[in-house]
């Protein structure tokens, strides 16, 4: 399935546009355009990212993504490490919090 088709489907399924949330819902980090394997979890953690890599996943879908409205804009420390690994392995991060 194509990434854009999956995100469009999930946005409709979860009615993401009907929720005012603390974070961006939907695609947070863009990876490969073709998605064949998805790993799901509650919160984006290093362990979940490493598991997705070991499973050759193309996308991770979580409840708690990496970006939040009150977070600092700087991408440093743990946030940097997680984003760097996702980008290096071309893995999409898709998150839905309130929806």
PDB file of C-alpha atoms in Angstrom:
ATOM      1  CA  UNK A   1       0.000   0.000   0.000  1.00  0.00           C
ATOM      2  CA  UNK A   2       1.165   3.523  -0.665  1.00  0.00           C
ATOM      3  CA  UNK A   3       1.917   5.700   2.377  1.00  0.00           C
ATOM      4  CA  UNK A   4      -0.448   8.450   1.256  1.00  0.00           C
ATOM      5  CA  UNK A   5      -3.313   5.955   0.808  1.00  0.00           C
ATOM      6  CA  UNK A   6      -2.721   4.519   4.287  1.00  0.00           C
ATOM      7  CA  UNK A   7      -2.585   7.931   5.971  1.00  0.00           C
ATOM      8  CA  UNK A   8      -5.722   9.069   4.129  1.00  0.00           C
ATOM      9  CA  UNK A   9      -7.531   5.888   5.190  1.00  0.00           C
ATOM     10  CA  UNK A  10      -6.444   6.243   8.838  1.00  0.00           C
ATOM     11  CA  UNK A  11      -7.353   9.949   8.927  1.00  0.00           C
ATOM     12  CA  UNK A  12     -10.855   9.055   7.729  1.00  0.00           C
ATOM     13  CA  UNK A  13     -11.161   6.035  10.025  1.00  0.00           C
ATOM     14  CA  UNK A  14     -10.149   7.993  13.125  1.00  0.00           C
ATOM     15  CA  UNK A  15     -11.861  11.217  11.960  1.00  0.00           C
ATOM     16  CA  UNK A  16      -8.675  13.074  12.839  1.00  0.00           C
ATOM     17  CA  UNK A  17      -9.977  16.423  11.587  1.00  0.00           C
ATOM     18  CA  UNK A  18     -12.720  16.416  14.258  1.00  0.00           C
ATOM     19  CA  UNK A  19     -10.284  16.573  17.190  1.00  0.00           C
ATOM     20  CA  UNK A  20      -8.398  19.542  18.609  1.00  0.00           C
ATOM     21  CA  UNK A  21      -5.375  17.773  20.025  1.00  0.00           C
ATOM     22  CA  UNK A  22      -2.089  18.389  21.850  1.00  0.00           C
ATOM     23  CA  UNK A  23      -0.107  16.984  18.955  1.00  0.00           C
ATOM     24  CA  UNK A  24      -0.233  16.543  15.211  1.00  0.00           C
ATOM     25  CA  UNK A  25      -2.256  13.470  14.288  1.00  0.00           C
ATOM     26  CA  UNK A  26      -1.371  11.452  11.200  1.00  0.00           C
ATOM     27  CA  UNK A  27       2.010  11.311   9.524  1.00  0.00           C
ATOM     28  CA  UNK A  28       4.709  12.777  11.796  1.00  0.00           C
ATOM     29  CA  UNK A  29       7.882  11.476  10.099  1.00  0.00           C
ATOM     30  CA  UNK A  30       7.924  10.579   6.407  1.00  0.00           C
ATOM     31  CA  UNK A  31       9.613   7.378   5.340  1.00  0.00           C
ATOM     32  CA  UNK A  32       9.334   5.107   2.332  1.00  0.00           C
ATOM     33  CA  UNK A  33       6.377   5.616  -0.010  1.00  0.00           C
ATOM     34  CA  UNK A  34       5.579   1.881  -0.220  1.00  0.00           C
ATOM     35  CA  UNK A  35       4.346   0.269   2.996  1.00  0.00           C
ATOM     36  CA  UNK A  36       4.378  -3.514   3.256  1.00  0.00           C
ATOM     37  CA  UNK A  37       4.842  -4.053   6.999  1.00  0.00           C
ATOM     38  CA  UNK A  38       3.527  -2.034   9.951  1.00  0.00           C
ATOM     39  CA  UNK A  39       4.468  -2.236  13.624  1.00  0.00           C
ATOM     40  CA  UNK A  40       2.081  -0.784  16.221  1.00  0.00           C
ATOM     41  CA  UNK A  41       2.648   0.374  19.777  1.00  0.00           C
ATOM     42  CA  UNK A  42       1.313   2.715  22.432  1.00  0.00           C
ATOM     43  CA  UNK A  43       4.260   5.108  22.678  1.00  0.00           C
ATOM     44  CA  UNK A  44       7.225   5.709  20.400  1.00  0.00           C
ATOM     45  CA  UNK A  45      10.209   4.341  22.296  1.00  0.00           C
ATOM     46  CA  UNK A  46      13.713   3.338  21.283  1.00  0.00           C
ATOM     47  CA  UNK A  47      12.721  -0.270  21.924  1.00  0.00           C
ATOM     48  CA  UNK A  48       9.767   0.017  19.516  1.00  0.00           C
ATOM     49  CA  UNK A  49      11.939   1.644  16.847  1.00  0.00           C
ATOM     50  CA  UNK A  50      14.576  -1.089  17.226  1.00  0.00           C
ATOM     51  CA  UNK A  51      11.854  -3.743  16.990  1.00  0.00           C
ATOM     52  CA  UNK A  52      10.461  -2.139  13.815  1.00  0.00           C
ATOM     53  CA  UNK A  53      13.960  -2.137  12.312  1.00  0.00           C
ATOM     54  CA  UNK A  54      14.466  -5.805  13.216  1.00  0.00           C
ATOM     55  CA  UNK A  55      11.139  -6.640  11.538  1.00  0.00           C
ATOM     56  CA  UNK A  56      11.933  -4.598   8.409  1.00  0.00           C
ATOM     57  CA  UNK A  57       8.836  -2.487   9.033  1.00  0.00           C
ATOM     58  CA  UNK A  58       8.009   0.406   6.753  1.00  0.00           C
ATOM     59  CA  UNK A  59       5.798   2.207   9.266  1.00  0.00           C
ATOM     60  CA  UNK A  60       5.144   2.533  12.964  1.00  0.00           C
ATOM     61  CA  UNK A  61       1.659   3.486  14.166  1.00  0.00           C
ATOM     62  CA  UNK A  62       1.391   4.731  17.760  1.00  0.00           C
ATOM     63  CA  UNK A  63      -0.904   6.535  20.180  1.00  0.00           C
ATOM     64  CA  UNK A  64       1.903   8.759  21.527  1.00  0.00           C
ATOM     65  CA  UNK A  65       4.047  10.125  18.714  1.00  0.00           C
ATOM     66  CA  UNK A  66       7.168  12.257  18.936  1.00  0.00           C
ATOM     67  CA  UNK A  67       5.798  15.804  18.554  1.00  0.00           C
ATOM     68  CA  UNK A  68       3.728  17.655  21.172  1.00  0.00           C
ATOM     69  CA  UNK A  69       2.501  21.266  21.198  1.00  0.00           C
ATOM     70  CA  UNK A  70       4.327  22.271  24.384  1.00  0.00           C
ATOM     71  CA  UNK A  71       7.653  20.648  23.443  1.00  0.00           C
ATOM     72  CA  UNK A  72      10.714  22.713  22.639  1.00  0.00           C
ATOM     73  CA  UNK A  73      11.405  23.138  18.921  1.00  0.00           C
ATOM     74  CA  UNK A  74      14.966  21.860  19.236  1.00  0.00           C
ATOM     75  CA  UNK A  75      15.554  18.310  18.047  1.00  0.00           C
ATOM     76  CA  UNK A  76      18.211  17.122  20.458  1.00  0.00           C
ATOM     77  CA  UNK A  77      18.932  14.224  22.799  1.00  0.00           C
ATOM     78  CA  UNK A  78      16.455  11.337  22.776  1.00  0.00           C
ATOM     79  CA  UNK A  79      14.189  13.088  20.263  1.00  0.00           C
ATOM     80  CA  UNK A  80      17.124  13.476  17.861  1.00  0.00           C
ATOM     81  CA  UNK A  81      18.219   9.846  18.319  1.00  0.00           C
ATOM     82  CA  UNK A  82      14.731   8.516  17.605  1.00  0.00           C
ATOM     83  CA  UNK A  83      14.105  10.744  14.583  1.00  0.00           C
ATOM     84  CA  UNK A  84      17.573   9.966  13.173  1.00  0.00           C
ATOM     85  CA  UNK A  85      16.935   6.212  13.386  1.00  0.00           C
ATOM     86  CA  UNK A  86      13.540   6.532  11.709  1.00  0.00           C
ATOM     87  CA  UNK A  87      15.032   8.582   8.876  1.00  0.00           C
ATOM     88  CA  UNK A  88      18.092   6.333   8.492  1.00  0.00           C
ATOM     89  CA  UNK A  89      15.833   3.284   8.112  1.00  0.00           C
ATOM     90  CA  UNK A  90      13.200   5.085   5.991  1.00  0.00           C
ATOM     91  CA  UNK A  91      10.418   4.273   8.487  1.00  0.00           C
ATOM     92  CA  UNK A  92       7.190   6.293   8.564  1.00  0.00           C
ATOM     93  CA  UNK A  93       5.900   7.432  11.945  1.00  0.00           C
ATOM     94  CA  UNK A  94       2.129   7.743  12.115  1.00  0.00           C
ATOM     95  CA  UNK A  95       0.447   8.808  15.354  1.00  0.00           C
ATOM     96  CA  UNK A  96      -3.126   9.308  16.533  1.00  0.00           C
ATOM     97  CA  UNK A  97      -3.637  10.625  20.050  1.00  0.00           C
ATOM     98  CA  UNK A  98      -7.200  11.746  20.812  1.00  0.00           C
ATOM     99  CA  UNK A  99      -8.779  10.245  17.696  1.00  0.00           C
TER     100      UNK A  99
END
